[in-house]
Coordinates of N, CA and C in Angstrom, one line a residue:
M1 N 1.0 -1.0 -0.1 CA -0.3 0.3 -0.1 C 1.2 1.2 0.2
P2 N 2.0 1.5 1.1 CA 2.7 2.4 0.8 C 3.3 2.7 -0.7
A3 N 4.0 1.7 -0.9 CA 3.7 1.4 -3.1 C 3.0 2.6 -3.7
F4 N 1.7 2.6 -3.6 CA 1.3 2.9 -4.2 C 0.5 4.1 -3.8
E5 N 0.8 4.5 -2.5 CA 0.2 5.8 -2.2 C 1.7 6.7 -2.5
L6 N 3.3 5.9 -2.6 CA 3.7 6.8 -3.7 C 3.9 7.3 -4.9
A7 N 2.5 6.3 -5.0 CA 2.8 6.1 -7.4 C 1.6 7.6 -7.0
W8 N 0.7 7.3 -6.8 CA -0.8 8.0 -6.8 C 0.1 9.5 -6.6
K9 N 1.7 10.0 -5.2 CA 1.8 11.0 -5.6 C 3.1 11.7 -5.8
Q10 N 3.6 10.6 -7.0 CA 4.6 11.0 -8.0 C 3.8 11.2 -9.3
G11 N 2.2 11.4 -9.5 CA 1.5 11.7 -10.5 C 1.1 10.3 -11.1
A12 N 1.5 9.2 -10.9 CA 2.0 8.2 -11.9 C 0.3 7.7 -12.5
D13 N 0.0 7.6 -13.8 CA -2.0 7.6 -14.9 C -2.4 6.4 -14.3
A14 N -0.8 4.9 -13.5 CA -1.9 4.1 -13.2 C -1.0 3.3 -12.0
I15 N -1.6 2.4 -11.4 CA -0.5 0.8 -10.5 C -0.7 0.0 -10.8
E16 N 0.2 -1.1 -11.3 CA 0.5 -2.3 -11.5 C 0.3 -3.7 -10.2
G17 N -0.3 -4.4 -10.1 CA 0.2 -4.8 -8.7 C 0.0 -6.4 -9.1
D18 N 0.6 -7.7 -8.4 CA -0.1 -8.7 -8.4 C -0.8 -9.6 -7.5
F19 N -1.9 -10.0 -8.1 CA -3.1 -10.7 -7.3 C -2.9 -11.9 -7.1
L20 N -3.5 -12.9 -5.7 CA -3.6 -14.3 -6.0 C -4.6 -14.4 -5.0
L21 N -5.2 -15.6 -5.1 CA -6.7 -16.2 -4.4 C -6.2 -17.1 -2.7
T22 N -6.7 -16.3 -1.6 CA -6.6 -17.3 -0.6 C -7.0 -18.7 -0.7
K23 N -6.9 -18.8 0.8 CA -7.5 -20.9 0.6 C -9.1 -20.6 1.3
D24 N -9.6 -19.6 1.7 CA -10.6 -18.9 1.1 C -11.3 -18.0 0.4
N25 N -10.9 -18.4 -0.5 CA -10.9 -17.3 -2.3 C -11.2 -16.3 -1.9
R26 N -10.1 -15.3 -1.2 CA -10.5 -13.5 -1.4 C -8.9 -13.2 -1.9
I27 N -9.4 -12.2 -2.7 CA -7.9 -11.6 -3.9 C -7.2 -11.0 -2.7
V28 N -5.9 -11.7 -2.8 CA -4.9 -10.6 -1.9 C -3.5 -10.1 -3.1
C29 N -3.2 -8.8 -2.4 CA -2.1 -8.2 -3.6 C -0.7 -9.1 -2.9
I30 N -0.5 -9.8 -3.6 CA 1.1 -10.5 -3.8 C 1.8 -11.0 -5.1
H31 N 3.1 -10.3 -5.1 CA 3.7 -11.5 -5.9 C 4.0 -12.7 -5.9
D32 N 4.3 -13.4 -4.9 CA 5.0 -14.5 -4.8 C 4.1 -15.4 -4.7
G33 N 3.9 -16.7 -4.8 CA 3.0 -17.9 -4.4 C 3.0 -18.3 -2.0
S34 N 4.2 -17.3 -1.8 CA 4.4 -17.9 -0.6 C 4.7 -16.3 -0.5
T35 N 4.9 -16.3 1.4 CA 5.3 -15.1 2.0 C 7.0 -14.8 2.3
K36 N 7.5 -16.2 1.9 CA 8.9 -16.6 2.1 C 9.8 -15.4 2.0
R37 N 9.8 -14.5 0.9 CA 10.5 -13.5 0.9 C 10.4 -12.1 1.5
L38 N 9.0 -12.0 2.2 CA 8.5 -11.1 3.1 C 8.0 -10.5 4.8
A39 N 8.1 -12.2 4.8 CA 7.5 -11.9 6.5 C 8.5 -13.4 7.4
D40 N 8.9 -13.1 8.5 CA 9.3 -14.1 9.2 C 8.4 -15.4 9.4
R41 N 7.4 -15.6 8.7 CA 6.8 -17.4 9.1 C 6.3 -17.4 7.1
N42 N 6.5 -18.4 6.5 CA 6.4 -19.0 5.1 C 5.5 -19.3 5.4
L43 N 4.3 -18.8 4.2 CA 3.4 -19.2 4.4 C 2.6 -19.5 2.7
A44 N 1.9 -20.0 2.3 CA 1.5 -20.4 1.2 C -0.1 -19.7 0.2
V45 N -0.2 -18.7 -0.2 CA -1.5 -17.5 -0.2 C -2.0 -19.4 -0.4
R46 N -2.1 -19.8 -1.2 CA -2.9 -20.9 -2.1 C -3.6 -21.9 -0.4
G47 N -2.8 -22.0 0.4 CA -2.8 -22.9 1.2 C -3.7 -21.7 2.9
S48 N -3.5 -20.4 2.9 CA -3.5 -19.9 3.7 C -5.4 -18.8 3.5
T49 N -5.4 -18.7 4.8 CA -6.6 -17.9 4.8 C -5.9 -16.6 4.6
L50 N -7.2 -15.4 4.4 CA -6.2 -13.9 4.6 C -6.8 -13.6 5.9
K51 N -7.4 -13.9 7.4 CA -6.8 -14.1 8.8 C -5.1 -13.8 8.6
E52 N -5.2 -15.4 8.3 CA -3.9 -16.3 8.5 C -2.6 -15.2 8.1
L53 N -3.4 -14.4 7.1 CA -2.4 -14.0 5.6 C -2.0 -12.1 6.3
R54 N -3.0 -11.8 7.0 CA -2.6 -10.8 7.5 C -2.1 -10.5 9.0
E55 N -1.7 -11.2 9.0 CA -0.8 -11.4 11.1 C 0.3 -11.2 10.4
L56 N 0.5 -11.1 9.2 CA 2.2 -11.2 9.3 C 2.7 -9.5 8.6
D57 N 4.1 -9.4 9.3 CA 4.8 -8.2 8.7 C 5.0 -8.2 7.5
V58 N 5.2 -7.5 6.7 CA 5.2 -7.5 5.5 C 6.0 -6.5 4.5
G59 N 6.2 -5.6 5.6 CA 7.3 -4.5 5.4 C 8.3 -4.6 5.7
S60 N 8.9 -4.6 6.5 CA 10.4 -4.9 7.8 C 10.9 -4.6 7.0
W61 N 11.2 -5.9 5.7 CA 12.1 -6.5 5.3 C 12.8 -5.5 4.3
K62 N 11.8 -4.4 4.2 CA 12.1 -3.1 2.8 C 12.9 -2.6 3.7
H63 N 12.0 -1.8 4.9 CA 13.0 -0.5 5.5 C 11.7 -0.8 7.3
E64 N 12.3 -0.3 8.0 CA 11.7 0.0 9.3 C 10.2 1.3 9.1
K65 N 10.6 1.9 8.6 CA 9.9 2.5 8.3 C 8.3 1.9 7.8
Y66 N 8.3 0.9 7.1 CA 7.4 -0.1 6.5 C 7.0 -0.9 7.5
K67 N 7.7 -1.0 8.9 CA 7.1 -2.3 9.7 C 5.7 -2.2 10.0
G68 N 5.2 -2.9 9.6 CA 3.1 -3.3 10.7 C 2.6 -3.5 9.2
T69 N 3.7 -3.0 7.9 CA 3.0 -3.3 6.7 C 1.8 -5.2 6.7
K70 N 0.9 -4.7 6.3 CA 0.0 -6.1 6.0 C -0.2 -6.2 4.2
I71 N -0.4 -7.3 4.1 CA -0.6 -7.8 2.7 C -2.1 -7.3 2.6
P72 N -2.6 -6.5 1.5 CA -3.9 -5.5 1.5 C -4.5 -6.5 -0.1
T73 N -5.5 -6.4 1.0 CA -7.0 -7.3 -0.5 C -7.1 -6.5 -1.1
I74 N -7.8 -7.0 -2.2 CA -7.7 -6.2 -3.8 C -8.7 -5.1 -3.6
A75 N -9.7 -5.4 -2.7 CA -11.0 -4.1 -2.5 C -9.6 -2.9 -1.6
E76 N -9.0 -3.3 -1.0 CA -8.0 -2.0 -0.6 C -7.3 -1.2 -1.4
V77 N -6.7 -2.0 -2.4 CA -6.2 -1.6 -3.7 C -7.1 -1.0 -4.3
F78 N -7.9 -1.3 -4.9 CA -8.8 -0.6 -5.8 C -9.5 1.2 -5.0
A79 N -9.6 1.1 -3.5 CA -9.7 2.2 -2.6 C -9.0 3.4 -3.0
T80 N -7.8 3.1 -3.5 CA -6.8 4.1 -3.9 C -6.8 4.8 -4.6
I81 N -7.7 3.7 -6.1 CA -7.5 4.9 -7.4 C -8.4 5.8 -7.6
P82 N -7.9 7.0 -7.9 CA -8.7 8.1 -7.6 C -9.4 8.3 -9.2
D83 N -10.0 9.4 -9.3 CA -10.8 9.6 -10.8 C -9.7 9.2 -11.8
G84 N -9.9 8.8 -13.1 CA -9.2 9.3 -14.5 C -8.1 8.3 -13.9
K85 N -7.9 7.9 -13.1 CA -6.4 7.2 -12.9 C -6.6 5.1 -12.9
K86 N -6.0 4.5 -13.5 CA -6.1 3.3 -13.5 C -5.5 2.0 -12.6
I87 N -6.0 0.4 -12.6 CA -5.0 -0.3 -12.5 C -4.7 -1.1 -13.0
F88 N -3.6 -1.7 -13.1 CA -3.2 -3.3 -14.3 C -3.5 -4.4 -13.4
V89 N -4.2 -5.0 -13.4 CA -4.5 -6.4 -12.4 C -3.7 -7.0 -13.2
E90 N -2.5 -8.0 -12.5 CA -1.4 -9.1 -13.1 C -2.1 -10.4 -12.3
V91 N -2.6 -10.9 -12.5 CA -3.1 -12.2 -11.9 C -1.9 -13.3 -11.8
K92 N -1.8 -14.0 -10.9 CA -0.2 -14.6 -10.9 C -0.9 -16.0 -11.1
C93 N -2.3 -16.5 -10.6 CA -2.7 -17.5 -10.7 C -3.9 -18.1 -12.4
G94 N -4.3 -19.0 -11.1 CA -5.2 -19.3 -13.0 C -6.5 -18.8 -13.0
K95 N -7.4 -19.3 -13.9 CA -8.7 -19.0 -14.2 C -9.7 -19.3 -13.2
E96 N -9.0 -19.7 -12.1 CA -10.2 -19.6 -10.5 C -10.5 -18.2 -10.0
I97 N -9.6 -17.6 -10.6 CA -9.7 -16.6 -9.5 C -11.1 -15.5 -10.2
I98 N -11.1 -15.7 -11.4 CA -12.0 -14.6 -12.3 C -13.5 -14.4 -11.5
P99 N -14.0 -15.6 -11.6 CA -15.3 -15.0 -10.6 C -15.2 -14.3 -9.6
Y100 N -14.3 -14.4 -8.8 CA -14.1 -13.5 -7.7 C -13.8 -11.8 -8.0
L101 N -13.0 -12.1 -9.2 CA -12.7 -10.8 -9.2 C -13.4 -10.3 -9.9
V102 N -14.2 -10.8 -11.0 CA -15.4 -9.8 -11.7 C -16.5 -8.9 -10.1
K103 N -16.2 -10.3 -9.4 CA -16.9 -9.6 -8.2 C -16.6 -8.8 -7.3
E104 N -15.7 -8.4 -7.1 CA -14.9 -7.4 -6.6 C -14.4 -6.3 -7.3
I105 N -14.6 -6.4 -8.7 CA -14.4 -4.7 -9.6 C -16.3 -4.7 -9.8
G106 N -16.7 -5.4 -9.8 CA -18.5 -4.6 -9.4 C -18.8 -4.5 -8.3
K107 N -18.1 -4.7 -6.9 CA -18.4 -4.0 -5.6 C -17.1 -3.0 -5.3
S108 N -16.8 -2.8 -6.4 CA -16.1 -1.4 -6.2 C -16.7 0.3 -7.1
K109 N -16.4 1.1 -6.6 CA -16.9 1.7 -7.7 C -16.5 2.7 -9.0
L110 N -15.1 1.0 -9.2 CA -14.2 2.2 -10.5 C -15.0 1.8 -11.5
K111 N -14.8 2.5 -12.6 CA -15.5 2.5 -14.2 C -15.0 1.6 -14.9
T112 N -15.2 0.6 -16.2 CA -14.8 -0.3 -16.7 C -13.8 0.6 -16.9
E113 N -13.3 1.3 -17.9 CA -12.0 1.7 -18.4 C -10.9 2.0 -17.4
Q114 N -11.1 1.7 -15.8 CA -10.3 2.3 -14.9 C -9.7 1.0 -14.7
V115 N -9.9 -0.9 -14.8 CA -9.7 -2.1 -14.3 C -8.6 -2.6 -15.5
V116 N -8.3 -2.8 -15.7 CA -7.4 -4.2 -16.7 C -6.7 -4.9 -16.2
L117 N -6.9 -6.0 -16.9 CA -6.3 -7.3 -16.5 C -5.2 -7.5 -17.9
I118 N -4.0 -7.9 -16.7 CA -2.5 -8.8 -18.0 C -2.4 -10.1 -17.3
C119 N -2.2 -10.6 -17.8 CA -1.3 -12.4 -17.3 C 0.0 -13.0 -18.4
F120 N 0.1 -13.6 -18.1 CA 0.8 -15.0 -18.8 C 0.1 -15.4 -19.6
K121 N -1.0 -16.1 -18.8 CA -1.6 -17.4 -18.7 C -2.7 -17.1 -19.6
Q122 N -2.9 -17.7 -21.1 CA -3.5 -17.4 -21.7 C -5.1 -17.6 -21.7
E123 N -5.5 -18.5 -21.1 CA -6.8 -19.1 -20.4 C -7.4 -18.0 -19.5
V124 N -6.6 -17.7 -18.6 CA -7.3 -16.5 -17.5 C -7.1 -15.3 -18.4
V125 N -6.2 -14.7 -19.6 CA -6.7 -13.3 -20.5 C -8.6 -13.7 -21.2
K126 N -8.2 -15.1 -21.4 CA -9.6 -15.1 -22.2 C -11.1 -15.4 -21.7
A127 N -10.5 -16.2 -20.4 CA -11.7 -16.2 -19.6 C -12.3 -14.7 -18.5
F128 N -11.4 -14.1 -18.7 CA -11.2 -12.4 -18.2 C -12.6 -11.3 -19.5
K129 N -12.6 -12.0 -20.3 CA -12.6 -11.2 -21.3 C -13.8 -11.5 -21.8
Q130 N -14.0 -12.8 -21.5 CA -15.7 -13.6 -21.7 C -17.0 -13.4 -20.8
A131 N -15.9 -13.0 -19.2 CA -16.6 -12.4 -18.5 C -17.3 -11.3 -18.3
L132 N -16.3 -10.5 -18.3 CA -15.9 -8.7 -18.5 C -15.6 -8.1 -19.9
P133 N -16.5 -8.5 -21.3 CA -15.6 -8.3 -22.5 C -15.7 -6.2 -22.3
K134 N -15.7 -5.5 -22.2 CA -15.8 -4.2 -22.3 C -14.7 -3.8 -21.2
N135 N -14.3 -4.3 -20.1 CA -12.9 -4.6 -20.4 C -11.4 -4.3 -20.5
K136 N -10.5 -3.6 -20.5 CA -9.3 -4.5 -21.3 C -8.5 -5.5 -20.7
A137 N -7.9 -6.2 -21.5 CA -7.0 -7.2 -21.1 C -5.6 -7.8 -22.2
Y138 N -4.6 -7.9 -21.7 CA -3.7 -7.9 -22.3 C -3.0 -9.1 -21.6
W139 N -2.4 -9.6 -23.0 CA -2.0 -11.1 -22.9 C 0.0 -10.3 -22.2
L140 N 0.7 -11.1 -21.4 CA 1.4 -10.5 -20.8 C 2.8 -11.5 -21.6
S141 N 4.2 -11.3 -22.6 CA 5.5 -12.0 -23.0 C 6.3 -11.6 -22.7
S142 N 7.3 -11.9 -22.6 CA 8.5 -12.2 -22.4 C 9.2 -12.0 -23.5
F143 N 10.0 -11.1 -24.1 CA 11.0 -11.5 -26.1 C 12.2 -12.0 -25.2
K144 N 12.7 -12.8 -26.1 CA 14.0 -13.0 -26.2 C 14.5 -13.4 -27.4
K145 N 16.1 -13.4 -27.6 CA 16.6 -14.6 -29.0 C 16.3 -16.0 -28.5
D146 N 16.7 -16.8 -29.5 CA 17.4 -18.3 -29.6 C 17.9 -18.0 -29.9
K147 N 18.8 -19.5 -30.1 CA 20.2 -19.8 -30.0 C 20.4 -19.2 -31.5
E148 N 19.6 -19.9 -32.7 CA 19.9 -18.7 -33.5 C 19.4 -16.9 -33.8
G149 N 19.6 -16.5 -33.1 CA 19.2 -15.2 -33.5 C 17.8 -14.7 -33.2
A150 N 16.9 -15.4 -33.8 CA 15.6 -15.1 -33.7 C 14.8 -15.0 -32.3
W151 N 14.1 -13.9 -32.5 CA 13.5 -13.2 -31.8 C 12.0 -14.7 -31.4
K152 N 11.6 -15.2 -29.8 CA 10.1 -15.8 -29.7 C 9.8 -14.9 -28.4
P153 N 8.4 -15.2 -28.3 CA 7.9 -16.0 -29.3 C 7.7 -14.8 -30.8
T154 N 7.2 -15.5 -32.0 CA 7.3 -15.0 -32.9 C 6.2 -14.0 -33.3
L155 N 6.3 -13.2 -34.4 CA 5.0 -12.2 -34.6 C 3.8 -13.1 -34.5
E156 N 3.8 -14.3 -35.5 CA 2.5 -14.8 -36.1 C 1.7 -15.3 -34.9
T157 N 3.3 -16.0 -33.6 CA 2.3 -16.4 -32.5 C 1.5 -15.2 -31.8
V158 N 2.6 -14.4 -31.1 CA 1.6 -13.3 -30.7 C 0.7 -12.7 -31.6
L159 N 0.4 -12.7 -32.5 CA -1.2 -12.3 -33.3 C -2.1 -13.0 -33.0
Q160 N -1.6 -14.5 -33.2 CA -2.4 -15.5 -33.2 C -3.1 -15.4 -31.5
T161 N -2.2 -15.7 -30.5 CA -2.6 -15.9 -29.3 C -3.4 -14.3 -28.8
L162 N -3.2 -13.3 -29.3 CA -4.5 -11.7 -28.9 C -5.3 -12.0 -29.7
K163 N -5.5 -13.0 -30.9 CA -6.7 -13.4 -31.7 C -7.6 -13.9 -30.5
D164 N -6.8 -15.6 -30.2 CA -7.7 -16.5 -29.8 C -8.1 -16.4 -28.3
T165 N -7.4 -15.0 -27.7 CA -7.4 -14.7 -26.0 C -8.7 -14.0 -26.2
N166 N -9.0 -12.7 -27.4 CA -9.4 -11.9 -27.5 C -8.6 -10.7 -26.7
S167 N -7.9 -11.1 -26.8 CA -6.6 -9.8 -26.4 C -7.1 -8.3 -27.0
D168 N -7.0 -6.8 -25.8 CA -6.7 -5.8 -26.5 C -5.3 -5.3 -26.9
G169 N -4.7 -6.6 -26.2 CA -3.2 -5.7 -26.8 C -2.0 -7.1 -26.2
L170 N -0.6 -6.6 -26.4 CA 0.4 -7.2 -25.5 C 1.0 -6.1 -24.8
D171 N 1.1 -7.0 -23.5 CA 2.1 -6.0 -23.0 C 3.2 -7.0 -22.3
A172 N 4.3 -6.5 -23.2 CA 5.7 -7.0 -23.4 C 6.6 -6.4 -22.4
N173 N 8.0 -7.1 -22.2 CA 9.4 -6.8 -21.7 C 9.7 -5.5 -22.9
K174 N 10.6 -4.7 -22.1 CA 11.2 -3.6 -23.2 C 11.7 -3.5 -24.2
N175 N 12.8 -4.8 -24.4 CA 13.8 -5.6 -25.6 C 12.7 -5.9 -26.7
V176 N 11.9 -5.8 -26.8 CA 10.6 -6.3 -27.8 C 11.2 -5.7 -28.9
P177 N 11.8 -6.1 -30.3 CA 11.6 -5.1 -31.2 C 10.6 -4.0 -31.6
G178 N 11.6 -3.5 -32.2 CA 10.4 -2.4 -32.9 C 9.9 -2.8 -34.0
E179 N 10.4 -4.0 -34.7 CA 9.2 -3.7 -36.0 C 8.1 -4.9 -35.7
I180 N 8.5 -5.6 -34.7 CA 7.6 -6.5 -34.2 C 6.2 -6.0 -33.1
A181 N 6.6 -4.8 -33.0 CA 5.7 -3.7 -32.4 C 5.3 -3.0 -32.8
R182 N 5.4 -2.9 -33.8 CA 4.8 -1.8 -35.1 C 3.6 -2.4 -35.8
K183 N 3.9 -3.4 -36.2 CA 3.6 -4.6 -36.6 C 2.3 -5.1 -35.8
I184 N 2.4 -5.2 -34.7 CA 1.6 -5.4 -33.6 C 0.1 -4.7 -33.6
M185 N 0.8 -3.0 -33.5 CA 0.1 -2.0 -33.4 C -0.7 -2.0 -35.1
K186 N -0.3 -2.3 -35.7 CA -0.9 -2.3 -37.2 C -2.1 -3.0 -37.5
E187 N -1.9 -4.3 -36.9 CA -3.4 -5.1 -36.6 C -4.2 -4.2 -36.1
G188 N -4.0 -3.4 -35.4 CA -5.4 -3.4 -34.3 C -4.8 -3.4 -32.8
Y189 N -3.8 -3.8 -32.1 CA -3.4 -3.8 -30.9 C -3.1 -2.9 -30.3
E190 N -3.3 -2.4 -28.8 CA -2.3 -1.5 -28.3 C -0.9 -2.7 -27.8
W191 N 0.1 -1.8 -27.7 CA 1.6 -2.4 -27.3 C 1.9 -1.9 -25.8
H192 N 2.2 -2.7 -25.1 CA 2.3 -2.0 -23.1 C 3.8 -2.4 -22.9
A193 N 4.4 -2.0 -22.0 CA 6.5 -2.8 -21.9 C 6.3 -2.3 -20.6
W194 N 7.1 -3.2 -20.4 CA 7.7 -3.6 -18.7 C 9.4 -3.6 -18.6
T195 N 9.9 -3.7 -17.5 CA 10.1 -2.3 -17.1 C 11.0 -1.5 -17.0
V196 N 10.5 0.0 -17.1 CA 11.3 0.8 -18.1 C 11.7 2.1 -17.2
N197 N 13.3 2.1 -16.5 CA 13.5 3.2 -15.4 C 14.7 4.4 -16.1
D198 N 14.6 4.1 -17.4 CA 15.5 4.9 -17.8 C 14.9 5.7 -18.7
V199 N 15.6 6.9 -18.8 CA 14.6 8.3 -19.7 C 15.2 7.7 -21.3
A200 N 15.8 7.6 -21.3 CA 16.8 6.8 -22.8 C 15.5 6.1 -24.0
T201 N 15.5 5.3 -23.0 CA 14.8 4.3 -23.0 C 13.0 4.1 -23.6
A202 N 13.0 4.9 -22.5 CA 11.4 5.3 -21.7 C 11.0 6.5 -23.5
K203 N 12.0 7.3 -24.4 CA 11.4 8.3 -25.3 C 11.7 7.4 -26.5
K204 N 12.6 6.5 -26.3 CA 12.6 5.1 -27.9 C 11.0 4.9 -28.1
L205 N 10.8 4.4 -27.4 CA 9.4 3.8 -26.7 C 8.3 4.5 -27.1
K206 N 8.5 5.8 -26.6 CA 7.3 6.5 -26.4 C 7.2 6.7 -28.7
A207 N 8.4 7.1 -29.2 CA 8.9 7.6 -30.5 C 8.4 6.5 -31.1
L208 N 8.4 4.9 -31.0 CA 7.7 3.7 -31.4 C 5.8 4.2 -31.4
G209 N 5.0 5.2 -30.5 CA 4.3 4.6 -30.3 C 3.5 3.4 -29.5
I210 N 3.8 3.6 -28.5 CA 3.6 2.5 -26.9 C 2.6 3.5 -26.7
H211 N 1.7 2.5 -26.0 CA 0.2 2.9 -25.1 C 0.9 3.2 -23.5
S212 N 1.8 2.7 -23.4 CA 1.7 2.5 -22.0 C 3.0 2.1 -21.4
I213 N 4.0 3.2 -20.1 CA 5.2 2.2 -20.2 C 4.9 2.1 -18.6
T214 N 5.5 0.5 -18.1 CA 5.8 0.6 -16.5 C 7.2 0.0 -15.9
T215 N 6.8 1.3 -15.2 CA 8.4 2.1 -14.5 C 8.2 1.9 -13.1
D216 N 9.4 1.8 -12.4 CA 9.7 1.9 -10.4 C 9.8 3.7 -10.7
R217 N 9.9 4.1 -11.4 CA 10.1 5.8 -10.9 C 9.2 6.8 -12.3
P218 N 7.9 6.7 -11.6 CA 6.8 7.4 -12.5 C 7.2 9.1 -12.5
E219 N 7.1 9.2 -11.0 CA 7.9 10.8 -11.3 C 8.7 10.8 -12.5
L220 N 10.0 10.9 -12.3 CA 11.0 11.1 -13.1 C 10.9 10.8 -15.0
I221 N 10.5 9.1 -14.9 CA 9.9 9.0 -16.8 C 8.6 9.7 -17.3
K222 N 8.0 10.2 -16.2 CA 6.4 11.0 -16.7 C 7.3 12.3 -17.0
S223 N 8.3 13.0 -16.3 CA 8.5 14.5 -16.2 C 9.2 14.5 -17.9
S224 N 10.4 13.8 -17.6 CA 11.0 13.1 -18.7 C 10.5 13.2 -20.5
L225 N 9.0 13.2 -20.1 CA 8.0 12.8 -21.2 C 7.4 13.7 -21.9

């Protein structure tokens, strides 16, 4: 929560968070499948209740000033989002979370355009678009070169995946080749990238026509653009 509050303070247009389902089917904001890296007790998120997870201090590892920080629910994260701002909800589990996510979005006061889903798992993107077709969803993919120097996934694979999942676009790592990005946008899809913390890369991506940049330094990147 302190990170999200800082993002709004720095003028970010959106926040991005990772979400998992608990044993009692509550949605919590946490990147890993367990609390091993964050707390003095190692609890598996899927095997623990919200109450058990909320007993942990997940802020002290970062700095003493964050001592006592708890794992937030998705409802608590939604409540921080100002009018006109967005959240990119990254689902870190399977499509079993979708019915509960739809319910939480419905309970929030957020408008359709304020909640975007991102996920590496194609079945999650597809299930979300079936449940909430008006909300945007982007397929996450990491681009890298194979031993022969060819980029994977291929452009054909990306376009087929976006079509099959009914995605609104691609959200990829920052080193996606410009020619692939241009062709994806030419086909009518959006293009987003992560994680860009230097001004030179941000300017290059903006010149290519990128739709959004995920960064740990929103104030610096936004002011530089």
